XYZ file of C-alpha atoms in Angstrom:
69
model
C -52.887 151.259 -198.231
C -52.383 154.426 -199.305
C -53.157 155.896 -202.907
C -49.563 155.731 -203.951
C -49.019 152.131 -202.961
C -52.195 151.405 -204.834
C -50.941 152.860 -207.833
C -48.103 151.015 -207.728
C -49.827 147.698 -207.241
C -48.357 145.003 -209.070
C -51.533 142.811 -208.862
C -53.863 144.636 -211.790
C -56.941 144.364 -209.620
C -55.590 146.048 -207.119
C -54.414 148.824 -209.076
C -57.837 149.330 -210.996
C -59.621 148.908 -207.375
C -58.818 152.858 -206.518
C -60.124 153.940 -210.116
C -63.516 151.825 -209.120
C -63.542 153.675 -205.723
C -64.038 156.464 -207.059
C -66.347 155.813 -209.225
C -68.480 153.860 -206.363
C -67.933 157.331 -204.463
C -69.417 159.231 -207.217
C -72.356 156.962 -208.173
C -73.358 156.845 -204.260
C -73.151 161.331 -204.624
C -75.375 160.833 -207.855
C -77.860 158.344 -206.440
C -77.944 160.789 -203.005
C -78.792 163.696 -205.019
C -81.416 161.857 -206.858
C -83.344 160.618 -203.834
C -82.834 163.885 -201.960
C -80.625 161.952 -199.585
C -77.425 162.515 -197.333
C -74.469 160.779 -197.614
C -71.569 160.188 -194.936
C -68.380 160.202 -195.690
C -65.543 159.836 -193.523
C -62.869 163.461 -193.546
C -59.460 162.913 -191.248
C -61.142 160.535 -189.423
C -63.867 161.734 -188.595
C -67.707 161.135 -189.967
C -69.293 163.713 -192.206
C -72.771 164.221 -193.010
C -73.283 165.759 -196.191
C -76.851 166.617 -197.783
C -78.156 166.349 -200.972
C -78.383 170.007 -201.371
C -75.045 170.605 -200.287
C -74.267 167.910 -202.617
C -75.527 169.606 -205.827
C -73.796 172.888 -204.781
C -70.511 171.070 -204.863
C -71.664 169.294 -208.127
C -72.380 173.007 -209.424
C -69.271 174.519 -208.156
C -67.011 171.527 -209.961
C -69.255 171.588 -213.186
C -67.236 172.617 -216.204
C -67.326 176.070 -216.764
C -68.073 177.189 -213.536
C -66.371 180.166 -211.858
C -63.552 180.280 -209.733
C -64.500 181.783 -206.670
């Protein structure tokens, strides 16, 4: 299903699943940073390994008050 399909779904559990997946993804990133391990994600059909160092940099860039580059 696409993101728009989930948002418009009649089933409330299905509608809430997008937010749940986003929370789970953030939790995985947090744990990877805490344990200094990488995560594997799929972007555009390609598996990508993101190291804890890269996740820390991403978090710093997206932090409230971070300067836009």
